[in-house]
Tab-separated table of C-alpha atoms in Angstrom:
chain	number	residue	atom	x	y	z
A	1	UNK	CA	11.780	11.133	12.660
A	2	UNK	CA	10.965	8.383	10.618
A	3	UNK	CA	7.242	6.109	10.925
A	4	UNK	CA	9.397	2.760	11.049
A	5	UNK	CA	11.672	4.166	13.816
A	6	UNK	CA	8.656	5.250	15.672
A	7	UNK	CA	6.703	1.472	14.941
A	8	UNK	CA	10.055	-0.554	16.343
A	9	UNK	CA	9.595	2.249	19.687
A	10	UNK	CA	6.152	1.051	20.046
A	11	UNK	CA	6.094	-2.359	19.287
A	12	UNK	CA	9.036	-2.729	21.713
A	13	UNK	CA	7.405	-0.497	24.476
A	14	UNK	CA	4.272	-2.531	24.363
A	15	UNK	CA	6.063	-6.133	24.330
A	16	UNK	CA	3.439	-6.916	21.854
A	17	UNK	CA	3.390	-10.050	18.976
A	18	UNK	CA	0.815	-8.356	16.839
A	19	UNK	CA	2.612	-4.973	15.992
A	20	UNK	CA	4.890	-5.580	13.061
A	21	UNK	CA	2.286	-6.071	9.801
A	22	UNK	CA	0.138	-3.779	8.151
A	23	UNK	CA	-2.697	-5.991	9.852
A	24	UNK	CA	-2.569	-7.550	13.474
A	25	UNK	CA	-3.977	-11.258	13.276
A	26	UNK	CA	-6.506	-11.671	15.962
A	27	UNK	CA	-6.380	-15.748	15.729
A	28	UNK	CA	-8.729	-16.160	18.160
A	29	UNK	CA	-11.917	-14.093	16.862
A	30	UNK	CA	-10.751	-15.042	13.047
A	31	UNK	CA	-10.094	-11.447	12.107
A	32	UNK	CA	-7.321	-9.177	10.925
A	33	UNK	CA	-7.887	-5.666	11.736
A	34	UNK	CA	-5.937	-2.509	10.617
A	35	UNK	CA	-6.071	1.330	10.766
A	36	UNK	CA	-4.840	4.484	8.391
A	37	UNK	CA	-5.225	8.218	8.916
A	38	UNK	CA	-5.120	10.707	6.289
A	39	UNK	CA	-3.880	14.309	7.087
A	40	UNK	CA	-5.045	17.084	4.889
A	41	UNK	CA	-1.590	18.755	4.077
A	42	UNK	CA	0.538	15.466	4.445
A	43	UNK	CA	-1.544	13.291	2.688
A	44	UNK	CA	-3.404	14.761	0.335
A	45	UNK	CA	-4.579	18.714	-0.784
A	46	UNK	CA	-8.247	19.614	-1.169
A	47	UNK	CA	-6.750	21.736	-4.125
A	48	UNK	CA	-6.045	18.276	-5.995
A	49	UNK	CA	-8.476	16.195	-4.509
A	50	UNK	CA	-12.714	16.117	-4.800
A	51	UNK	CA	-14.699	15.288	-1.725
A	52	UNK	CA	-15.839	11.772	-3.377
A	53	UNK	CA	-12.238	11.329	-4.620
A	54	UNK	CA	-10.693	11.411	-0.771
A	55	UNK	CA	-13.902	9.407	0.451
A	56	UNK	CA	-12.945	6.710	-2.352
A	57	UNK	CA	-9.143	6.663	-1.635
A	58	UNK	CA	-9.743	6.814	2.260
A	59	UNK	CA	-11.253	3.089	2.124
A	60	UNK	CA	-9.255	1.944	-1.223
A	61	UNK	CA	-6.445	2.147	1.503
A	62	UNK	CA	-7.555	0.203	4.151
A	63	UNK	CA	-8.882	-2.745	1.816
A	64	UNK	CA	-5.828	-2.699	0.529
A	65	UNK	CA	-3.668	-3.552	3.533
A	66	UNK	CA	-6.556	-6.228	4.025
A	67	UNK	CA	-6.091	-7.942	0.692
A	68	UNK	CA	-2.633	-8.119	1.407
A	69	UNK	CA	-3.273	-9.969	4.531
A	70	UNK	CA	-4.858	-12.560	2.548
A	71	UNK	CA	-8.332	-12.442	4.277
A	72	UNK	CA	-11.681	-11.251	3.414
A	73	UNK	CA	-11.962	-7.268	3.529
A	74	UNK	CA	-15.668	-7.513	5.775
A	75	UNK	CA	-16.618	-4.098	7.458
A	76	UNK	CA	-15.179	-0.618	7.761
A	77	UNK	CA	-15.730	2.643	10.695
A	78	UNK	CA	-14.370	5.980	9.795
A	79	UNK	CA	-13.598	8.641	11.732
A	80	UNK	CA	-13.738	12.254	10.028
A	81	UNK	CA	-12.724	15.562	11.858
A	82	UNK	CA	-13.814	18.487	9.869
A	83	UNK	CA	-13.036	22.528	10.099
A	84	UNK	CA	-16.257	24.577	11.060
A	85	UNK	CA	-16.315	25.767	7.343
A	86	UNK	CA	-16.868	22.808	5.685
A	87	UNK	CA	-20.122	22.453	4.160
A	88	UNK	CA	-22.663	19.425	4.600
A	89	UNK	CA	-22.121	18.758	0.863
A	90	UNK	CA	-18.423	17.723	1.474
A	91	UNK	CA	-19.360	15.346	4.254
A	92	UNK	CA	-22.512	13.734	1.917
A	93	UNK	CA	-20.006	13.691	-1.093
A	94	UNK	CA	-16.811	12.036	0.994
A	95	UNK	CA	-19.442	8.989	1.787
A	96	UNK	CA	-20.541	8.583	-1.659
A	97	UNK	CA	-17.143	8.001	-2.503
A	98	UNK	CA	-16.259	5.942	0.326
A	99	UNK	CA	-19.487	3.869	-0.472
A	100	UNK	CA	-18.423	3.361	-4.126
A	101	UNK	CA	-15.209	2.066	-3.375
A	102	UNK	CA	-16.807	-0.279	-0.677
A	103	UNK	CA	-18.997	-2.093	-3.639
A	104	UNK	CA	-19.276	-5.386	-2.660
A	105	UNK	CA	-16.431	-6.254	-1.099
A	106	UNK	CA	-16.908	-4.553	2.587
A	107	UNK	CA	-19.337	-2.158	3.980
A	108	UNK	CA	-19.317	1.081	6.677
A	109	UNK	CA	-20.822	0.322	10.447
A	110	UNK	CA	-19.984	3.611	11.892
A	111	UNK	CA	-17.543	5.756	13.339
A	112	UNK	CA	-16.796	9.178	14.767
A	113	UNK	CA	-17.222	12.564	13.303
A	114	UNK	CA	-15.585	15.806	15.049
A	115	UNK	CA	-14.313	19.111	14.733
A	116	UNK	CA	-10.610	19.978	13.707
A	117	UNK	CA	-8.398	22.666	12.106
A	118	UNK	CA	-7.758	20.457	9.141
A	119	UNK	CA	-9.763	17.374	7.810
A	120	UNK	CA	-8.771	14.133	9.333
A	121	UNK	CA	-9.714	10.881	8.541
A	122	UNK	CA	-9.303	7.444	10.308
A	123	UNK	CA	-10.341	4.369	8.744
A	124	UNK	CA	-10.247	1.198	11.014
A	125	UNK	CA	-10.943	-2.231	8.456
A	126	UNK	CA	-11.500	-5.356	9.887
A	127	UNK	CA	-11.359	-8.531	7.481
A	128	UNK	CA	-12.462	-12.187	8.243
A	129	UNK	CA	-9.399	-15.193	7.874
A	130	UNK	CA	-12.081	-18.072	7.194
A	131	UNK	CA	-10.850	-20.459	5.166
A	132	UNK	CA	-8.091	-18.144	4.638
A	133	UNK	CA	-3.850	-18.419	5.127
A	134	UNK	CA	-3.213	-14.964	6.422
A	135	UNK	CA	0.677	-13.537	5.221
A	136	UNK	CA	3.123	-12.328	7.286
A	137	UNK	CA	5.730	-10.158	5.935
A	138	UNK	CA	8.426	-12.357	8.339
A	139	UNK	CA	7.466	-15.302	6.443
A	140	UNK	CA	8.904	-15.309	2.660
A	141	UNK	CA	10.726	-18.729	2.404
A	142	UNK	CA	14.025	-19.521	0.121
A	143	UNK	CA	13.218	-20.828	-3.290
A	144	UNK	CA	9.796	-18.851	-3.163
A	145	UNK	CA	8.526	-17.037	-6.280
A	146	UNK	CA	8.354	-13.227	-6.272
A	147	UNK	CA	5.002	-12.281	-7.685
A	148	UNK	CA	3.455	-9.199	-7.938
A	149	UNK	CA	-0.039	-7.475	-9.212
A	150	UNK	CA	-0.720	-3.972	-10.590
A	151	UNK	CA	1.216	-1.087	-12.259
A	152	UNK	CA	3.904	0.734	-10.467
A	153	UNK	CA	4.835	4.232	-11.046
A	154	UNK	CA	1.354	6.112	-12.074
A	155	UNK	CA	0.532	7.649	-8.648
A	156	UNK	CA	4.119	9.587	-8.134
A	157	UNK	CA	3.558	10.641	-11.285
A	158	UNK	CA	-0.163	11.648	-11.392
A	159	UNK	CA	0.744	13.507	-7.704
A	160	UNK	CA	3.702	15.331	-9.621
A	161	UNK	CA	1.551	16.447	-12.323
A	162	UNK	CA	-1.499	17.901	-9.930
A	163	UNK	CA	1.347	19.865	-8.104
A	164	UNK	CA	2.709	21.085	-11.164
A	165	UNK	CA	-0.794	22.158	-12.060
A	166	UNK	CA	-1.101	19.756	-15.508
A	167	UNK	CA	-4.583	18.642	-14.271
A	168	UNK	CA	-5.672	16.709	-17.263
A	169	UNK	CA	-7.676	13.585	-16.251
A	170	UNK	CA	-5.217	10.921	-17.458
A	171	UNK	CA	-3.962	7.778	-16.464
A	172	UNK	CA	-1.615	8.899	-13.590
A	173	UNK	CA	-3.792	11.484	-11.918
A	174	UNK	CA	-6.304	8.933	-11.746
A	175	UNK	CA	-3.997	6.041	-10.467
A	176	UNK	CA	-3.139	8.782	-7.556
A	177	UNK	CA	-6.770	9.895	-7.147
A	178	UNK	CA	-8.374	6.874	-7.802
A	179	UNK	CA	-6.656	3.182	-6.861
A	180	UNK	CA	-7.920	0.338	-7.061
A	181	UNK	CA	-6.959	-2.255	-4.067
A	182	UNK	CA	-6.184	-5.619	-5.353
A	183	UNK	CA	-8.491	-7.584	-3.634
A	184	UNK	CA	-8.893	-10.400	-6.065
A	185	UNK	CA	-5.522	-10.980	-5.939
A	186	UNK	CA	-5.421	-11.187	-2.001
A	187	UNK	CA	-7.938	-13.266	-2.260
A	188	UNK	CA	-5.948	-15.731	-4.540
A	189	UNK	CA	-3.191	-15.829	-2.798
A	190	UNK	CA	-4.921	-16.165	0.587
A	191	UNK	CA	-7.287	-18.845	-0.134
A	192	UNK	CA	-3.995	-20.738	-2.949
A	193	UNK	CA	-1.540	-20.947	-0.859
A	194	UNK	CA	-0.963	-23.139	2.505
A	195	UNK	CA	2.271	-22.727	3.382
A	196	UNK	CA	4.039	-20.028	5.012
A	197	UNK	CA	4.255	-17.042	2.962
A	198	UNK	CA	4.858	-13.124	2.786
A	199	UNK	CA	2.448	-10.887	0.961
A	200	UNK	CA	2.472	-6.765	1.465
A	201	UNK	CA	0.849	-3.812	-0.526
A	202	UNK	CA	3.110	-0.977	-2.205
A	203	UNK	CA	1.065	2.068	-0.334
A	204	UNK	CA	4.754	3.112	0.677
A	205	UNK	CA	6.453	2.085	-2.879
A	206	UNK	CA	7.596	-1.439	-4.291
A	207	UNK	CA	10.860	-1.293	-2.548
A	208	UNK	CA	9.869	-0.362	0.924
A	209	UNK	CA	7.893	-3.746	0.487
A	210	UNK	CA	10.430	-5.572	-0.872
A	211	UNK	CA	13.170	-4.457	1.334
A	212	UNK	CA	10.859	-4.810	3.973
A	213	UNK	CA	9.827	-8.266	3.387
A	214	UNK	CA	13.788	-8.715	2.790
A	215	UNK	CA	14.926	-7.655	6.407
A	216	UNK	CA	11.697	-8.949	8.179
A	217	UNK	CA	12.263	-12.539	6.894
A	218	UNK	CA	16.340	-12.563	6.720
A	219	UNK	CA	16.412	-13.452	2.977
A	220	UNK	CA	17.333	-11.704	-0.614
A	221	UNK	CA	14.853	-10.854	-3.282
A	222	UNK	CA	16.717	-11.187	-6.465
A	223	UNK	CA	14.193	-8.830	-8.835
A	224	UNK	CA	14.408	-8.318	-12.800
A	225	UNK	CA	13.441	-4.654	-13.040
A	226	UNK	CA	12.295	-5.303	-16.633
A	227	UNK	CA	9.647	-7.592	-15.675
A	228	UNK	CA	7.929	-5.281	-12.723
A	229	UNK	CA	4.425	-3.715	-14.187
A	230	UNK	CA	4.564	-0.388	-15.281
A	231	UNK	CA	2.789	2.034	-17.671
A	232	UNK	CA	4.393	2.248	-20.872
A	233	UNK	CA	3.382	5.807	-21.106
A	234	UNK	CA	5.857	6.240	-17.743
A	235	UNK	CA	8.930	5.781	-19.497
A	236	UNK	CA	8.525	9.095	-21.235
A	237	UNK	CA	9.438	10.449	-18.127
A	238	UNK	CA	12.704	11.545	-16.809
A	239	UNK	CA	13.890	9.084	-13.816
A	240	UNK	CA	10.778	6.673	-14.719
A	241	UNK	CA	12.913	4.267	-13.048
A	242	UNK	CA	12.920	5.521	-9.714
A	243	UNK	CA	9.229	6.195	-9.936
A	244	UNK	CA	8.655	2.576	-10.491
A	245	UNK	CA	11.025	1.114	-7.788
A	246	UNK	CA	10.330	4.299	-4.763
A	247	UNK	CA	6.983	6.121	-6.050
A	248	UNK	CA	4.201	5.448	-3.360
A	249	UNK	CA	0.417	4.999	-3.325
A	250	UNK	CA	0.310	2.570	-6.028
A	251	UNK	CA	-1.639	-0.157	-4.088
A	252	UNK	CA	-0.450	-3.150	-5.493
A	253	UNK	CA	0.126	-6.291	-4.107
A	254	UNK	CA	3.745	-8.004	-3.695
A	255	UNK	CA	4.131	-11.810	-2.653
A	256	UNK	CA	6.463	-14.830	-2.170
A	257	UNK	CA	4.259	-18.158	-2.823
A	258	UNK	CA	5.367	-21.299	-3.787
A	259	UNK	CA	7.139	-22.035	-7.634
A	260	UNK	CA	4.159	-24.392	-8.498
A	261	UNK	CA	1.487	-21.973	-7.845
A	262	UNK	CA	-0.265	-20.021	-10.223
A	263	UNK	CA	-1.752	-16.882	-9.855
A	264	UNK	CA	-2.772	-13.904	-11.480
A	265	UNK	CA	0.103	-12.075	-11.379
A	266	UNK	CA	3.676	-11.414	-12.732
A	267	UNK	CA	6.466	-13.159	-11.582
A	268	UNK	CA	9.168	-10.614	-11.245
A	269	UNK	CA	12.102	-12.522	-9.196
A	270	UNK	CA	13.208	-15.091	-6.299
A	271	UNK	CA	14.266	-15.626	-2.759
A	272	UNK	CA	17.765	-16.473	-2.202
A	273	UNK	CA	19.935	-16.716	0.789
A	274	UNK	CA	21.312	-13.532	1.916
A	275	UNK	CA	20.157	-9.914	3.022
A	276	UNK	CA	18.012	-7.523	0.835
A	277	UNK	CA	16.811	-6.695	-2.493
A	278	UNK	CA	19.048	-7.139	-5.228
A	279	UNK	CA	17.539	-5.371	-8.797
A	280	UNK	CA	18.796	-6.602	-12.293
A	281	UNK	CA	18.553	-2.978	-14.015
A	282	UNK	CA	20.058	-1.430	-17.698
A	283	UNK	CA	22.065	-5.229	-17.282
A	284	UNK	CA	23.382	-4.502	-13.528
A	285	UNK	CA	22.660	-5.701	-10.514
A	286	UNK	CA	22.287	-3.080	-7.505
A	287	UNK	CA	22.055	-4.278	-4.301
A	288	UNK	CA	20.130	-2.214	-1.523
A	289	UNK	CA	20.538	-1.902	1.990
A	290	UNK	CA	17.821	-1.455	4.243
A	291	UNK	CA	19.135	1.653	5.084
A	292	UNK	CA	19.401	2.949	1.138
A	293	UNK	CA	15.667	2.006	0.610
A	294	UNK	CA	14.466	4.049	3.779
A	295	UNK	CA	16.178	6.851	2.382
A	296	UNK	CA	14.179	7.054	-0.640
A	297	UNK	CA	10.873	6.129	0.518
A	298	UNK	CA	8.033	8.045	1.404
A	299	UNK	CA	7.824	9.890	4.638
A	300	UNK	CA	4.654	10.290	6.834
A	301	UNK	CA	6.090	13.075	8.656
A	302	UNK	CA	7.814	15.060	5.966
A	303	UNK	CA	4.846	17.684	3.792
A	304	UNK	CA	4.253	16.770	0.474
A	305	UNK	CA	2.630	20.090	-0.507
């Protein structure tokens, strides 16, 4: 069982035109609204992760599926369910973090709190499209530059090294602990560009976005793997690559905007006629399938613990 499989079920059950994006476009009240849950167990482990920490990275993912929209990230509800033996301090710590990573970009109305066997969190985001050109991932046009914004690789690797019990505070564990959304860059790109145009974040890895954006809008990314942000610290590691192309939870940005655009990001490829992503790596090109990519990406249903 597989979260796209069950999406196409839904989306096809419902007959509905605003299932398909990380955020449905609600033209008529100028909004884009989206939701995440995080499972303790599936998601995350409280033996990794601080109460603030999970508060923090609860929102960090919601704003970041509405900077990839394009529009304004504007107000927040969360829903927490919560065993009987957690304390108060967890629940006053979780919101501090959650807070923090609001700043001054969004900020929490309400929500739900209930009990549960594990913790449980929902995060519903709702973000404003004014004088914003809200993405689409069907919408990446031929001739388009491929441009994308923050490092890839870090969280995999900062989640390997918490399971493996190295729990040094470096520059991985806090890429996995801590993201940052890249909410400047939506904003760029939402308020640059006026033409049609895909944007999508990497929460489920760079290629499920590219491959993604690849299928939705019948076209070929060409990508130069050399040019795709990265730690240099990551290629230490054995099978950096793959960390870089299929490691999740990095929370960048990936988009196809016009050649004579400039923003503040690197330009890592093109779209060309055909079907999928095609990587220049170690002076080959591999070409993947959708069905290649889905088998190395992340897995909401499978335990990561």
């Amino acid at each position: 069982m597989k979260e796209k499989e069950l999406i196409s079920i839904i989306k096809t059950t419902l007959n509905s035109s605003y299932i398909g994006d990380d955020c449905a476009h609600l033209e008529d009240f100028g909004i884009v609204v989206t939701q995440d849950s995080l499972v303790e167990d599936v998601h995350f482990s409280l033996d990794f992760i601080t109460p603030y920490q999970l508060g923090y990275k609860s929102v960090m993912v919601n704003l970041s599926d509405i900077a990839a929209s394009g529009a304004e990230p504007k107000y927040l509800t969360i829903s927490l369910s919560l065993p009987t033996n957690i304390k108060t301090s967890f629940v006053e710590d979780f919101y501090k973090g959650a807070k923090e990573a609001c700043k001054m970009d969004a900020q929490i109305v309400g929500g739900d709190i209930t009990g549960a066997d594990k913790v449980f969190i929902s995060v519903c985001a709702i973000g404003s499209t004014k004088n914003r050109n809200i993405s689409s991932r069907k919408n990446a046009q031929i001739g388009q530059k491929i441009i994308i914004k923050g490092n890839h690789g870090s969280s995999i690797v900062g989640l390997n090294n918490l399971i493996n019990d190295k729990l040094s505070n470096n520059e991985f564990t806090t890429a996995h602990l801590l993201p940052q959304a890249q909410i400047d860059f939506g904003k760029e790109v939402g308020t640059k560009v006026r033409e049609k145009y895909a944007m999508m974040d990497t929460s489920d890895g760079l290629m499920d976005a590219l491959s993604t954006i690849a299928n939705e809008s019948n076209v070929l990314l060409e990508i130069d793997f050399d040019k795709i942000p990265h730690s240099k610290n990551i290629e230490d590691i054995e099978g950096w690559q793959n960390f870089v192309l299929f490691g999740g939870e990095d929370y960048g940005i990936v988009a196809t905007i016009p050649q004579e655009i400039a923003c503040d990001g690197v330009v890592i490829g093109e779209i060309k006629k055909g079907l999928g992503v095609d990587i220049k790596i170690d002076g080959q090109i591999q070409h993947y399938t959708k069905q290649q990519v889905e088998e190395n990406c992340f897995n909401h249903f499978k335990k990561e613990k």
